[in-house]
Coordinates of C-alpha atoms in Angstrom, one line a residue:
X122 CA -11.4 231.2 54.3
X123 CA -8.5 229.7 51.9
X124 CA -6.6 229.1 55.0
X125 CA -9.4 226.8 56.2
X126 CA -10.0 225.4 53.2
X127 CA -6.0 224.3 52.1
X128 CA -5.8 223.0 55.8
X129 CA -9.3 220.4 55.0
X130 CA -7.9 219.5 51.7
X131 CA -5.1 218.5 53.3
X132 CA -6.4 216.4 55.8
X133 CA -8.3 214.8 53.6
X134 CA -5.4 213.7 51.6
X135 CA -4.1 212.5 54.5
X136 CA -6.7 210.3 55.6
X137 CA -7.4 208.9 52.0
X138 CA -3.5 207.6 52.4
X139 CA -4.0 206.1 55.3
X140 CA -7.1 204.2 54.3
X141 CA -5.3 203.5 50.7
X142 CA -2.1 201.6 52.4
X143 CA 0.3 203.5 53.6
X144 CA 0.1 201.4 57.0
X145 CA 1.1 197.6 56.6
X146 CA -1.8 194.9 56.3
X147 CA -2.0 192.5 59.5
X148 CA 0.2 189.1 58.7
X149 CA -1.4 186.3 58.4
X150 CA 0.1 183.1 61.3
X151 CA 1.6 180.9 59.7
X152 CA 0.5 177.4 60.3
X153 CA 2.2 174.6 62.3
X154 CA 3.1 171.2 60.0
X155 CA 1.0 168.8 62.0
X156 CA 3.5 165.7 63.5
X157 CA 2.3 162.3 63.5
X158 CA 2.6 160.1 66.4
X159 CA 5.2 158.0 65.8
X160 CA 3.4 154.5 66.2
X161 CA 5.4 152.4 69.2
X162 CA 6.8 148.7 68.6
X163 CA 4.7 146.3 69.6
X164 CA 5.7 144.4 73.0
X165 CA 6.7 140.8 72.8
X166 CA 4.0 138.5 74.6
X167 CA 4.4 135.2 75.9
X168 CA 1.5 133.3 74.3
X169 CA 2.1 129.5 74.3
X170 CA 4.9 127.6 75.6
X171 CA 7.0 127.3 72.2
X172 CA 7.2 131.5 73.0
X173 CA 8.3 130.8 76.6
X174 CA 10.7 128.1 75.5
X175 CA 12.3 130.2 72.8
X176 CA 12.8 133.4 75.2
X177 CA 14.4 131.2 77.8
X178 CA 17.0 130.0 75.1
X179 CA 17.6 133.2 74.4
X180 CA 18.0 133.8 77.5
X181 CA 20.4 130.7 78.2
X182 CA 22.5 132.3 75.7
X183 CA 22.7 136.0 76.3
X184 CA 23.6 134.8 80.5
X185 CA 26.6 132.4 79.0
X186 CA 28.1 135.3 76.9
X187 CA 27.2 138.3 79.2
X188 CA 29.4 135.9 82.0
X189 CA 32.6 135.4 79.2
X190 CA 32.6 139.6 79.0
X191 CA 30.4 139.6 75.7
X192 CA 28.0 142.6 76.3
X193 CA 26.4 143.3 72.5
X194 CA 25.8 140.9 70.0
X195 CA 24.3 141.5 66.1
X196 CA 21.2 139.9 67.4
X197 CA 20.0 139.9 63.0
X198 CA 23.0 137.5 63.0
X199 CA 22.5 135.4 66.0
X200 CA 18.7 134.9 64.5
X201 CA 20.1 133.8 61.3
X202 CA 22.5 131.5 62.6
X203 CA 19.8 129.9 64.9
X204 CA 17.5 129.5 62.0
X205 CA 20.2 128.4 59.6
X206 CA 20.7 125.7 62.3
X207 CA 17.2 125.1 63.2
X208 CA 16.2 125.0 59.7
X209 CA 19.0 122.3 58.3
X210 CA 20.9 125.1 56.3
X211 CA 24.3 125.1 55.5
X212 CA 25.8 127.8 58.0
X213 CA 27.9 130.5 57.2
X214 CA 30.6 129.0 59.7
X215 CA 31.3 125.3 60.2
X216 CA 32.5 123.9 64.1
X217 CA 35.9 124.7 63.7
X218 CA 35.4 128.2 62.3
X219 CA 33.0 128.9 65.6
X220 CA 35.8 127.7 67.3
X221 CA 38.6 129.5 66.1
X222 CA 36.4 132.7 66.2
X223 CA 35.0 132.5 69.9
X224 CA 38.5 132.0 70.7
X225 CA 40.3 134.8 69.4
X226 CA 37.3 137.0 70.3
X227 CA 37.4 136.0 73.7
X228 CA 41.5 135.9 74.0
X229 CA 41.5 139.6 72.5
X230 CA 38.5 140.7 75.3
X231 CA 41.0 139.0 78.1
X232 CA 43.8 140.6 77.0
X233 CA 42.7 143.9 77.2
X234 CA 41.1 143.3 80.1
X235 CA 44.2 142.1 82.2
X236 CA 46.7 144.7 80.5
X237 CA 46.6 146.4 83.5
X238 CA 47.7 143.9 85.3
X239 CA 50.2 142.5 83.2
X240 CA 52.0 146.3 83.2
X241 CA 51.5 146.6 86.4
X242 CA 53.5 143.2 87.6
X243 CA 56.3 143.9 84.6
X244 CA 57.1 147.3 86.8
X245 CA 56.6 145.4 90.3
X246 CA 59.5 142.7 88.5
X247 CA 61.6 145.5 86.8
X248 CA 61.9 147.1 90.7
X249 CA 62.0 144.2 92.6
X250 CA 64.7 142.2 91.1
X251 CA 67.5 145.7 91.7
X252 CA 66.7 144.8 95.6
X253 CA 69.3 142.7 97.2
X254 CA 69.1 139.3 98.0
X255 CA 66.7 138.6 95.0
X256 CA 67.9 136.7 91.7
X257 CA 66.3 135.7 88.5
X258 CA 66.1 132.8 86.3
X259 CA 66.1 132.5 82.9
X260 CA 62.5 132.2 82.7
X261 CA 62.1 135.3 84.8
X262 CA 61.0 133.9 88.0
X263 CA 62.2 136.1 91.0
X264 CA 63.0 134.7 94.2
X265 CA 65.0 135.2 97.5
X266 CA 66.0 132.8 100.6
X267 CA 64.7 132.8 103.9
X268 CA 65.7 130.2 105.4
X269 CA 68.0 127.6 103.8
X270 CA 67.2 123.9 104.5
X271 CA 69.6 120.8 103.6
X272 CA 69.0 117.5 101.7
X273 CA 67.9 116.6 98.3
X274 CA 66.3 119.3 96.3
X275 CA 62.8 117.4 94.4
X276 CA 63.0 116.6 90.7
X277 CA 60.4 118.0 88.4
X278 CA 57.9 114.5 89.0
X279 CA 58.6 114.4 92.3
X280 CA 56.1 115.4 95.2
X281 CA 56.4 117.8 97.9
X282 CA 54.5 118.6 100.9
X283 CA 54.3 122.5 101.5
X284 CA 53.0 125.1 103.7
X285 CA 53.1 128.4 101.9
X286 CA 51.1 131.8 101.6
X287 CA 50.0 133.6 98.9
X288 CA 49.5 137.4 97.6
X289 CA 49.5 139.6 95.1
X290 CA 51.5 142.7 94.8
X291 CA 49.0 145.1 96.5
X292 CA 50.0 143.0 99.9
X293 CA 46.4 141.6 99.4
X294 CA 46.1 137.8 100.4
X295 CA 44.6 134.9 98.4
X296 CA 45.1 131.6 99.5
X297 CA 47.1 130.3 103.0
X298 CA 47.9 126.9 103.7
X299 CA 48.5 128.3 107.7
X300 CA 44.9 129.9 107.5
X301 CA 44.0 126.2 106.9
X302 CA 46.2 125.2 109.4
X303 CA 47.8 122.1 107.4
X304 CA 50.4 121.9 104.6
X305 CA 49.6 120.5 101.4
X306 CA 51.1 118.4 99.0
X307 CA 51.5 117.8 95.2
X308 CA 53.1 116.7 92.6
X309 CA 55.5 118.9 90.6
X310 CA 54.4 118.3 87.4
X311 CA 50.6 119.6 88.1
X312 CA 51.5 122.9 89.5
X313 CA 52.2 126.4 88.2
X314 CA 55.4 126.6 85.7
X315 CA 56.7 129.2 88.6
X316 CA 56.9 126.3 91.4
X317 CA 57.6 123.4 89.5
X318 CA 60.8 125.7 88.7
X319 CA 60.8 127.2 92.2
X320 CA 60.6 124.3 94.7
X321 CA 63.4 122.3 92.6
X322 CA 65.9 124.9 94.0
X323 CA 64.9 124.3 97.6
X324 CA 65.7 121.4 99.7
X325 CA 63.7 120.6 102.6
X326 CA 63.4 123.1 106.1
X327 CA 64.1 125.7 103.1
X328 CA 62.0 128.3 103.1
X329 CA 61.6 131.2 99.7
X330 CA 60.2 133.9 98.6
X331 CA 58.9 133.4 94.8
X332 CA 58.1 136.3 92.4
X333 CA 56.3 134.7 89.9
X334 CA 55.6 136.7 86.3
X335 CA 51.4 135.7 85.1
X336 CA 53.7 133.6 82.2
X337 CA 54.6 131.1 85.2
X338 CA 51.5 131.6 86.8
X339 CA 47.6 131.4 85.7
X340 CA 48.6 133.3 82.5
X341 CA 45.9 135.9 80.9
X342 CA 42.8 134.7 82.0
X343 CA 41.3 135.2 85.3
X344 CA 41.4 131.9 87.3
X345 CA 38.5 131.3 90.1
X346 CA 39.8 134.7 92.4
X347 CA 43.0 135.5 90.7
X348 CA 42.2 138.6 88.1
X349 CA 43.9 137.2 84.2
X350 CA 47.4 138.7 83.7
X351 CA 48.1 139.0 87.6
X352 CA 51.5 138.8 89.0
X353 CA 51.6 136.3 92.4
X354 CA 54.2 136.5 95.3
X355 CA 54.6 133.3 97.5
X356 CA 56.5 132.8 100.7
X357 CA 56.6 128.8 100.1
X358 CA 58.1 126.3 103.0
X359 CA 59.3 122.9 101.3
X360 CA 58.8 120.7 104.6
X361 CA 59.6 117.0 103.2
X362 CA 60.3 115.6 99.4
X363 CA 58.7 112.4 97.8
X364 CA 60.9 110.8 95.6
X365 CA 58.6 109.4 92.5
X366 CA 59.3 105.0 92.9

């Protein structure tokens, strides 16, 4: 009877600790911060013509200086300078500043852009002029004789009449006065540097080969199909000179 009675005592106690907290309360869920929709931009609208007209000169511009190799402006800045303009304010930059800024912008841009190039024709020259046969002037141009002709070599405002071919160093072609099937001819003085040196070593029925450095040809900048900084070969055939009266 004791026995019974110690055992319900302590099963009692038992169950009093488990109702008094012995077992962890449920947690409450924590609630999720509620995120706002972040409120889109509103789209620009062509209402009236003075909006159409002022997104086409935007337009205008952004085409001219995406074409030069600009790609990102400060468009806070272009706005200003348009206003500043617009608005008869002084501007932070007068014509010649503009100037002197587009151009050193834009001859920076070019140079990096045809530095390629330019290393690549300084090894092409570096190799080329080891090879027999070649020489070099004093201004760097390379060249080598095919065919030697006889007669009076041109002066420098003299004209010549020439057929010739043109390539660059990848063996790629770019201009051929046989493609056209007829020579051409020009004065001297409104050539490249490298043949109005070139062609005054040649007499006519002479035919060379001209290496010519992008200093004594189109320079830095791309010129209509020739990349800025490019290094030209020419095979040139001086066919008759004109002496300047």
């Amino acid at each position: 009877m004791k026995l019974l009675l110690s055992f319900a005592v302590l099963f009692f106690t038992l169950t009093l600790k488990a109702q008094t907290g012995t077992t962890k309360p449920a947690t409450k869920p924590v609630a999720k911060p509620v995120t706002k929709p972040v409120a889109k931009a509103p789209v620009p609208v062509l209402k009236n013509m003075y909006d159409s007209v002022s997104y086409a000169a935007g337009v205008s511009v952004a085409n001219f200086y995406k074409q030069q190799g600009i790609k990102k402006l400060n468009t806070v800045m272009v706005s200003k300078a348009v206003n500043d303009i617009l608005g008869g304010k002084t501007p932070l930059l007068d014509d010649q500043a503009c100037n002197n800024v587009m151009n050193s912008y834009m001859s920076k841009m070019q140079a990096e852009k045809s530095k390629p190039n330019i290393e690549a024709g300084q090894k092409f020259l570096a190799q080329n002029k080891l090879k027999p046969g070649v020489k070099t002037t004093a201004s760097g141009l390379q060249y080598e004789i095919i065919n030697e002709g006889s007669g009076e070599r041109p002066s420098g405002t003299d004209s010549v009449t020439c057929h010739y071919r043109g390539t660059f160093i990848n063996g790629s072609g770019f201009d051929n006065s046989y493609d056209r099937g007829a020579p051409i001819t020009f004065s001297l003085a409104g050539v490249i540097p490298g043949w109005t040196e070139g062609l005054q070593l040649m007499t006519p029925g002479s035919k060379y080969k001209f290496y010519v450095p992008y200093t004594l040809g189109y320079g830095a900048f791309d010129y209509m199909s020739i990349p800025g900084g490019s290094m030209l070969i020419f095979e040139v055939e001086l066919l008759e000179v004109k002496k300047k009266l």
